[in-house]
Amino acid sequence: SQKIEQNSEALNIQEGKTATLTCNYTNYSPAYLQWYRQDPGRGPVFLLLIRENEKEKRKERLKVTFDTTLKQSLFHITASQPADSATYLCALEGGGSYIPTFGRGTSLIVHP
Amino acid sequence: DAGVIQSPRHEVTEMGQEVTLRCKPISGHNSLFWYRQTMMRGLELLIYFNNNVPIDDSGMPEDRFSAKMPNASFSTLKIQPSEPRDSAVYFCASSFEGGHQPQHFGDGTRLSIL
């Protein structure tokens, strides 16, 4: 069955460092992959979308990579700040469906 | 520019009662999604509407759940009768034409069934 895996353990890093979050998938051929941020008590907020033929995408301090061979996406936040602390979810879309399937998210905690 | 608006933000009710959750999507968006989020199962799609028509309701848990979209600016998710295992946060999201577009989420309804 299709599976999306994000690390369930929180990632703790120091302010100023680069945070790297992982999204792995199996039995899936996604054409698109999205990353969202979710703060406590709020709905997810869209951050970036990357297509299967794109290796990398950047937006300000954010960078996303998409490796269809490894079946993995990496989400990087450079020069992290305490305000970046949140849960980050990946969502995959493909296989003829227009509806993305979400991972369960990884919590990021940036310590001052 | 108003985002997706959900009401109520919190609902606490007793088992067996009817619960109605409401959603106003972003104006101009023609796709609407209802999700349920729990610690155990994460964010699960319940139902997807396109141009007010239900396209995929395979995620609706059982007949106790129903959803309607009478017009482009309003949707409801109803649970009748409610059970304690329905306790979760329910999100509504909207987007342009379903595919390859970012989804815009409301802030959810936290539902507790006692």
mmCIF file of C-alpha atoms in Angstrom:
data_model
loop_
_atom_site.group_PDB
_atom_site.id
_atom_site.type_symbol
_atom_site.label_atom_id
_atom_site.label_comp_id
_atom_site.label_asym_id
_atom_site.label_seq_id
_atom_site.Cartn_x
_atom_site.Cartn_y
_atom_site.Cartn_z
ATOM 1 C CA SER A 1 0.000 0.000 0.000
ATOM 2 C CA GLN A 2 1.066 3.601 -0.486
ATOM 3 C CA LYS A 3 2.948 5.034 2.409
ATOM 4 C CA ILE A 4 4.349 8.451 3.304
ATOM 5 C CA GLU A 5 6.820 8.609 6.161
ATOM 6 C CA GLN A 6 7.936 11.616 8.113
ATOM 7 C CA ASN A 7 9.984 11.372 11.268
ATOM 8 C CA SER A 8 7.612 11.266 14.201
ATOM 9 C CA GLU A 9 10.300 12.436 16.602
ATOM 10 C CA ALA A 10 10.691 16.170 17.006
ATOM 11 C CA LEU A 11 13.773 17.781 15.508
ATOM 12 C CA ASN A 12 15.537 20.069 17.974
ATOM 13 C CA ILE A 13 18.143 22.490 16.645
ATOM 14 C CA GLN A 14 19.873 25.677 17.701
ATOM 15 C CA GLU A 15 18.975 29.032 16.226
ATOM 16 C CA GLY A 16 21.073 29.854 13.182
ATOM 17 C CA LYS A 17 21.602 26.255 12.111
ATOM 18 C CA THR A 18 20.049 24.590 9.096
ATOM 19 C CA ALA A 19 17.058 22.364 9.775
ATOM 20 C CA THR A 20 16.545 19.394 7.463
ATOM 21 C CA LEU A 21 13.300 17.445 7.445
ATOM 22 C CA THR A 22 12.693 14.253 5.498
ATOM 23 C CA CYS A 23 9.699 12.890 3.610
ATOM 24 C CA ASN A 24 10.004 9.322 2.326
ATOM 25 C CA TYR A 25 7.407 7.458 0.316
ATOM 26 C CA THR A 26 6.808 3.932 -0.948
ATOM 27 C CA ASN A 27 4.547 2.384 -3.563
ATOM 28 C CA TYR A 28 3.927 5.823 -4.967
ATOM 29 C CA SER A 29 4.801 7.749 -8.103
ATOM 30 C CA PRO A 30 4.017 11.320 -7.170
ATOM 31 C CA ALA A 31 4.013 13.932 -9.867
ATOM 32 C CA TYR A 32 3.969 16.756 -7.356
ATOM 33 C CA LEU A 33 5.073 17.188 -3.792
ATOM 34 C CA GLN A 34 4.037 19.992 -1.478
ATOM 35 C CA TRP A 35 5.272 21.146 1.915
ATOM 36 C CA TYR A 36 3.041 22.798 4.501
ATOM 37 C CA ARG A 37 3.625 24.386 7.884
ATOM 38 C CA GLN A 38 1.187 23.894 10.755
ATOM 39 C CA ASP A 39 1.196 25.876 13.986
ATOM 40 C CA PRO A 40 -0.664 24.678 17.107
ATOM 41 C CA GLY A 41 -4.386 25.350 16.849
ATOM 42 C CA ARG A 42 -4.129 26.450 13.219
ATOM 43 C CA GLY A 43 -4.635 24.842 9.828
ATOM 44 C CA PRO A 44 -1.725 23.886 7.584
ATOM 45 C CA VAL A 45 -0.249 26.683 5.470
ATOM 46 C CA PHE A 46 1.215 25.990 2.021
ATOM 47 C CA LEU A 47 4.933 26.686 1.623
ATOM 48 C CA LEU A 48 6.338 25.147 -1.555
ATOM 49 C CA LEU A 49 5.420 22.839 -4.433
ATOM 50 C CA ILE A 50 7.974 20.863 -6.438
ATOM 51 C CA ARG A 51 7.346 18.821 -9.572
ATOM 52 C CA GLU A 52 8.824 15.399 -10.304
ATOM 53 C CA ASN A 53 11.066 16.798 -13.040
ATOM 54 C CA GLU A 54 12.479 19.463 -10.714
ATOM 55 C CA LYS A 55 15.400 18.529 -8.520
ATOM 56 C CA GLU A 56 15.316 21.545 -6.269
ATOM 57 C CA LYS A 57 13.231 24.572 -5.441
ATOM 58 C CA ARG A 58 14.013 27.583 -3.265
ATOM 59 C CA LYS A 59 12.018 30.294 -1.578
ATOM 60 C CA GLU A 60 13.854 32.719 0.682
ATOM 61 C CA ARG A 61 15.385 30.575 3.473
ATOM 62 C CA LEU A 62 13.547 27.443 2.340
ATOM 63 C CA LYS A 63 14.866 24.776 -0.012
ATOM 64 C CA VAL A 64 13.144 21.596 -1.140
ATOM 65 C CA THR A 65 14.696 18.698 -3.043
ATOM 66 C CA PHE A 66 12.840 15.858 -4.744
ATOM 67 C CA ASP A 67 14.651 12.616 -5.573
ATOM 68 C CA THR A 68 12.326 10.203 -7.371
ATOM 69 C CA THR A 69 15.001 7.510 -7.400
ATOM 70 C CA LEU A 70 15.448 7.565 -3.643
ATOM 71 C CA LYS A 71 11.709 8.295 -3.243
ATOM 72 C CA GLN A 72 12.532 11.116 -0.914
ATOM 73 C CA SER A 73 12.097 14.836 -0.449
ATOM 74 C CA LEU A 74 14.237 16.947 1.847
ATOM 75 C CA PHE A 75 13.045 20.254 3.266
ATOM 76 C CA HIS A 76 15.711 22.661 4.484
ATOM 77 C CA ILE A 77 15.392 25.861 6.497
ATOM 78 C CA THR A 78 18.628 27.800 6.586
ATOM 79 C CA ALA A 79 19.523 30.271 9.349
ATOM 80 C CA SER A 80 16.682 28.865 11.427
ATOM 81 C CA GLN A 81 14.855 31.053 13.921
ATOM 82 C CA PRO A 82 12.661 30.222 16.936
ATOM 83 C CA ALA A 83 9.721 31.510 14.851
ATOM 84 C CA ASP A 84 10.308 28.575 12.485
ATOM 85 C CA SER A 85 9.209 26.190 15.244
ATOM 86 C CA ALA A 86 6.132 24.350 13.952
ATOM 87 C CA THR A 87 5.056 21.030 12.452
ATOM 88 C CA TYR A 88 5.935 20.550 8.797
ATOM 89 C CA LEU A 89 3.879 18.237 6.595
ATOM 90 C CA CYS A 90 4.634 16.884 3.168
ATOM 91 C CA ALA A 91 1.853 16.034 0.736
ATOM 92 C CA LEU A 92 2.142 13.912 -2.388
ATOM 93 C CA GLU A 93 -0.047 14.091 -5.447
ATOM 94 C CA GLY A 94 0.064 11.719 -8.376
ATOM 95 C CA GLY A 95 -1.110 8.420 -9.806
ATOM 96 C CA GLY A 96 -3.903 10.157 -11.665
ATOM 97 C CA SER A 97 -5.362 11.734 -8.543
ATOM 98 C CA TYR A 98 -5.540 15.476 -8.064
ATOM 99 C CA ILE A 99 -5.924 15.068 -4.351
ATOM 100 C CA PRO A 100 -2.746 15.231 -2.269
ATOM 101 C CA THR A 101 -2.122 12.684 0.474
ATOM 102 C CA PHE A 102 -0.517 14.128 3.586
ATOM 103 C CA GLY A 103 2.218 12.730 5.783
ATOM 104 C CA ARG A 104 1.783 12.971 9.534
ATOM 105 C CA GLY A 105 4.328 15.740 9.867
ATOM 106 C CA THR A 106 7.513 16.365 11.819
ATOM 107 C CA SER A 107 7.741 18.856 14.647
ATOM 108 C CA LEU A 108 10.642 21.314 14.466
ATOM 109 C CA ILE A 109 11.793 23.135 17.593
ATOM 110 C CA VAL A 110 14.378 25.883 17.174
ATOM 111 C CA HIS A 111 16.059 26.860 20.424
ATOM 112 C CA PRO A 112 17.298 30.428 20.944
ATOM 113 C CA ASP B 1 -8.648 38.780 1.483
ATOM 114 C CA ALA B 2 -10.520 36.486 3.842
ATOM 115 C CA GLY B 3 -9.255 32.960 4.140
ATOM 116 C CA VAL B 4 -11.278 29.796 4.635
ATOM 117 C CA ILE B 5 -13.687 30.347 7.505
ATOM 118 C CA GLN B 6 -14.833 27.493 9.696
ATOM 119 C CA SER B 7 -17.355 27.466 12.513
ATOM 120 C CA PRO B 8 -17.595 26.692 15.304
ATOM 121 C CA ARG B 9 -13.936 26.691 16.417
ATOM 122 C CA HIS B 10 -14.730 24.369 19.280
ATOM 123 C CA GLU B 11 -17.633 22.021 19.859
ATOM 124 C CA VAL B 12 -18.246 19.860 22.894
ATOM 125 C CA THR B 13 -21.298 17.666 22.880
ATOM 126 C CA GLU B 14 -22.610 14.430 24.240
ATOM 127 C CA MET B 15 -22.564 11.138 22.472
ATOM 128 C CA GLY B 16 -25.597 10.630 20.269
ATOM 129 C CA GLN B 17 -26.099 14.292 19.474
ATOM 130 C CA GLU B 18 -26.049 15.702 15.954
ATOM 131 C CA VAL B 19 -23.038 17.846 15.093
ATOM 132 C CA THR B 20 -22.854 20.261 12.167
ATOM 133 C CA LEU B 21 -19.604 21.837 11.079
ATOM 134 C CA ARG B 22 -19.574 24.752 8.668
ATOM 135 C CA CYS B 23 -17.147 26.057 6.089
ATOM 136 C CA LYS B 24 -16.938 29.086 3.845
ATOM 137 C CA PRO B 25 -14.251 28.603 1.178
ATOM 138 C CA ILE B 26 -12.203 31.351 -0.415
ATOM 139 C CA SER B 27 -14.205 33.184 -3.056
ATOM 140 C CA GLY B 28 -13.327 31.940 -6.534
ATOM 141 C CA HIS B 29 -12.020 28.569 -5.406
ATOM 142 C CA ASN B 30 -13.965 25.714 -6.987
ATOM 143 C CA SER B 31 -12.568 22.779 -5.021
ATOM 144 C CA LEU B 32 -13.393 22.094 -1.387
ATOM 145 C CA PHE B 33 -11.990 19.437 0.917
ATOM 146 C CA TRP B 34 -12.973 18.191 4.373
ATOM 147 C CA TYR B 35 -10.223 16.596 6.482
ATOM 148 C CA ARG B 36 -10.014 15.056 9.928
ATOM 149 C CA GLN B 37 -6.806 15.234 11.965
ATOM 150 C CA THR B 38 -5.911 13.042 14.930
ATOM 151 C CA MET B 39 -2.637 12.186 16.609
ATOM 152 C CA MET B 40 -3.026 8.540 15.652
ATOM 153 C CA ARG B 41 -3.934 8.907 11.981
ATOM 154 C CA GLY B 42 -2.727 12.362 10.977
ATOM 155 C CA LEU B 43 -4.629 14.350 8.361
ATOM 156 C CA GLU B 44 -7.190 12.220 6.547
ATOM 157 C CA LEU B 45 -9.302 13.317 3.590
ATOM 158 C CA LEU B 46 -12.999 12.746 4.199
ATOM 159 C CA ILE B 47 -14.600 14.194 1.073
ATOM 160 C CA TYR B 48 -13.736 16.352 -1.931
ATOM 161 C CA PHE B 49 -16.109 18.626 -3.868
ATOM 162 C CA ASN B 50 -15.462 20.162 -7.254
ATOM 163 C CA ASN B 51 -17.862 22.853 -8.503
ATOM 164 C CA ASN B 52 -20.182 21.968 -5.587
ATOM 165 C CA VAL B 53 -20.417 18.311 -6.647
ATOM 166 C CA PRO B 54 -19.032 15.538 -4.396
ATOM 167 C CA ILE B 55 -16.273 13.821 -6.393
ATOM 168 C CA ASP B 56 -14.657 11.509 -3.852
ATOM 169 C CA ASP B 57 -16.296 10.552 -0.563
ATOM 170 C CA SER B 58 -14.353 7.330 -0.046
ATOM 171 C CA GLY B 59 -12.829 8.754 3.126
ATOM 172 C CA MET B 60 -16.139 9.290 4.876
ATOM 173 C CA PRO B 61 -15.962 6.828 7.784
ATOM 174 C CA GLU B 62 -19.540 5.600 7.733
ATOM 175 C CA ASP B 63 -23.141 6.555 7.121
ATOM 176 C CA ARG B 64 -23.200 8.688 10.236
ATOM 177 C CA PHE B 65 -21.153 11.240 8.303
ATOM 178 C CA SER B 66 -22.629 13.364 5.533
ATOM 179 C CA ALA B 67 -21.473 16.478 3.694
ATOM 180 C CA LYS B 68 -23.210 18.981 1.490
ATOM 181 C CA MET B 69 -22.218 21.936 -0.624
ATOM 182 C CA PRO B 70 -25.415 23.741 -1.612
ATOM 183 C CA ASN B 71 -23.527 26.597 -3.272
ATOM 184 C CA ALA B 72 -20.005 27.771 -4.036
ATOM 185 C CA SER B 73 -19.658 29.669 -0.778
ATOM 186 C CA PHE B 74 -20.852 27.190 1.822
ATOM 187 C CA SER B 75 -20.388 23.602 2.892
ATOM 188 C CA THR B 76 -21.431 21.539 5.908
ATOM 189 C CA LEU B 77 -20.179 18.324 7.455
ATOM 190 C CA LYS B 78 -22.715 16.580 9.644
ATOM 191 C CA ILE B 79 -22.285 13.719 12.088
ATOM 192 C CA GLN B 80 -25.428 12.025 13.317
ATOM 193 C CA PRO B 81 -25.352 10.356 15.777
ATOM 194 C CA SER B 82 -21.965 11.396 17.118
ATOM 195 C CA GLU B 83 -19.675 8.990 18.985
ATOM 196 C CA PRO B 84 -16.621 9.579 21.226
ATOM 197 C CA ARG B 85 -14.310 8.179 18.522
ATOM 198 C CA ASP B 86 -15.343 11.080 16.265
ATOM 199 C CA SER B 87 -13.406 13.446 18.521
ATOM 200 C CA ALA B 88 -10.780 15.147 16.365
ATOM 201 C CA VAL B 89 -9.958 18.409 14.641
ATOM 202 C CA TYR B 90 -11.894 18.825 11.414
ATOM 203 C CA PHE B 91 -10.419 21.041 8.710
ATOM 204 C CA CYS B 92 -11.933 22.489 5.599
ATOM 205 C CA ALA B 93 -9.676 23.527 2.721
ATOM 206 C CA SER B 94 -10.273 25.093 -0.680
ATOM 207 C CA SER B 95 -8.236 25.505 -3.844
ATOM 208 C CA PHE B 96 -8.481 26.346 -7.517
ATOM 209 C CA GLU B 97 -9.426 23.378 -9.704
ATOM 210 C CA GLY B 98 -8.146 20.585 -7.413
ATOM 211 C CA GLY B 99 -4.954 19.551 -9.084
ATOM 212 C CA HIS B 100 -1.437 20.792 -8.501
ATOM 213 C CA GLN B 101 -2.677 23.773 -6.568
ATOM 214 C CA PRO B 102 -1.919 24.673 -2.971
ATOM 215 C CA GLN B 103 -4.738 24.062 -0.560
ATOM 216 C CA HIS B 104 -5.865 26.854 1.731
ATOM 217 C CA PHE B 105 -6.984 25.564 5.103
ATOM 218 C CA GLY B 106 -9.272 27.021 7.703
ATOM 219 C CA ASP B 107 -8.250 26.921 11.339
ATOM 220 C CA GLY B 108 -10.401 23.898 12.026
ATOM 221 C CA THR B 109 -13.132 22.836 14.410
ATOM 222 C CA ARG B 110 -11.947 20.996 17.510
ATOM 223 C CA LEU B 111 -14.697 18.481 18.225
ATOM 224 C CA SER B 112 -15.027 16.635 21.517
ATOM 225 C CA ILE B 113 -17.720 14.004 21.951
ATOM 226 C CA LEU B 114 -18.258 13.039 25.573
#
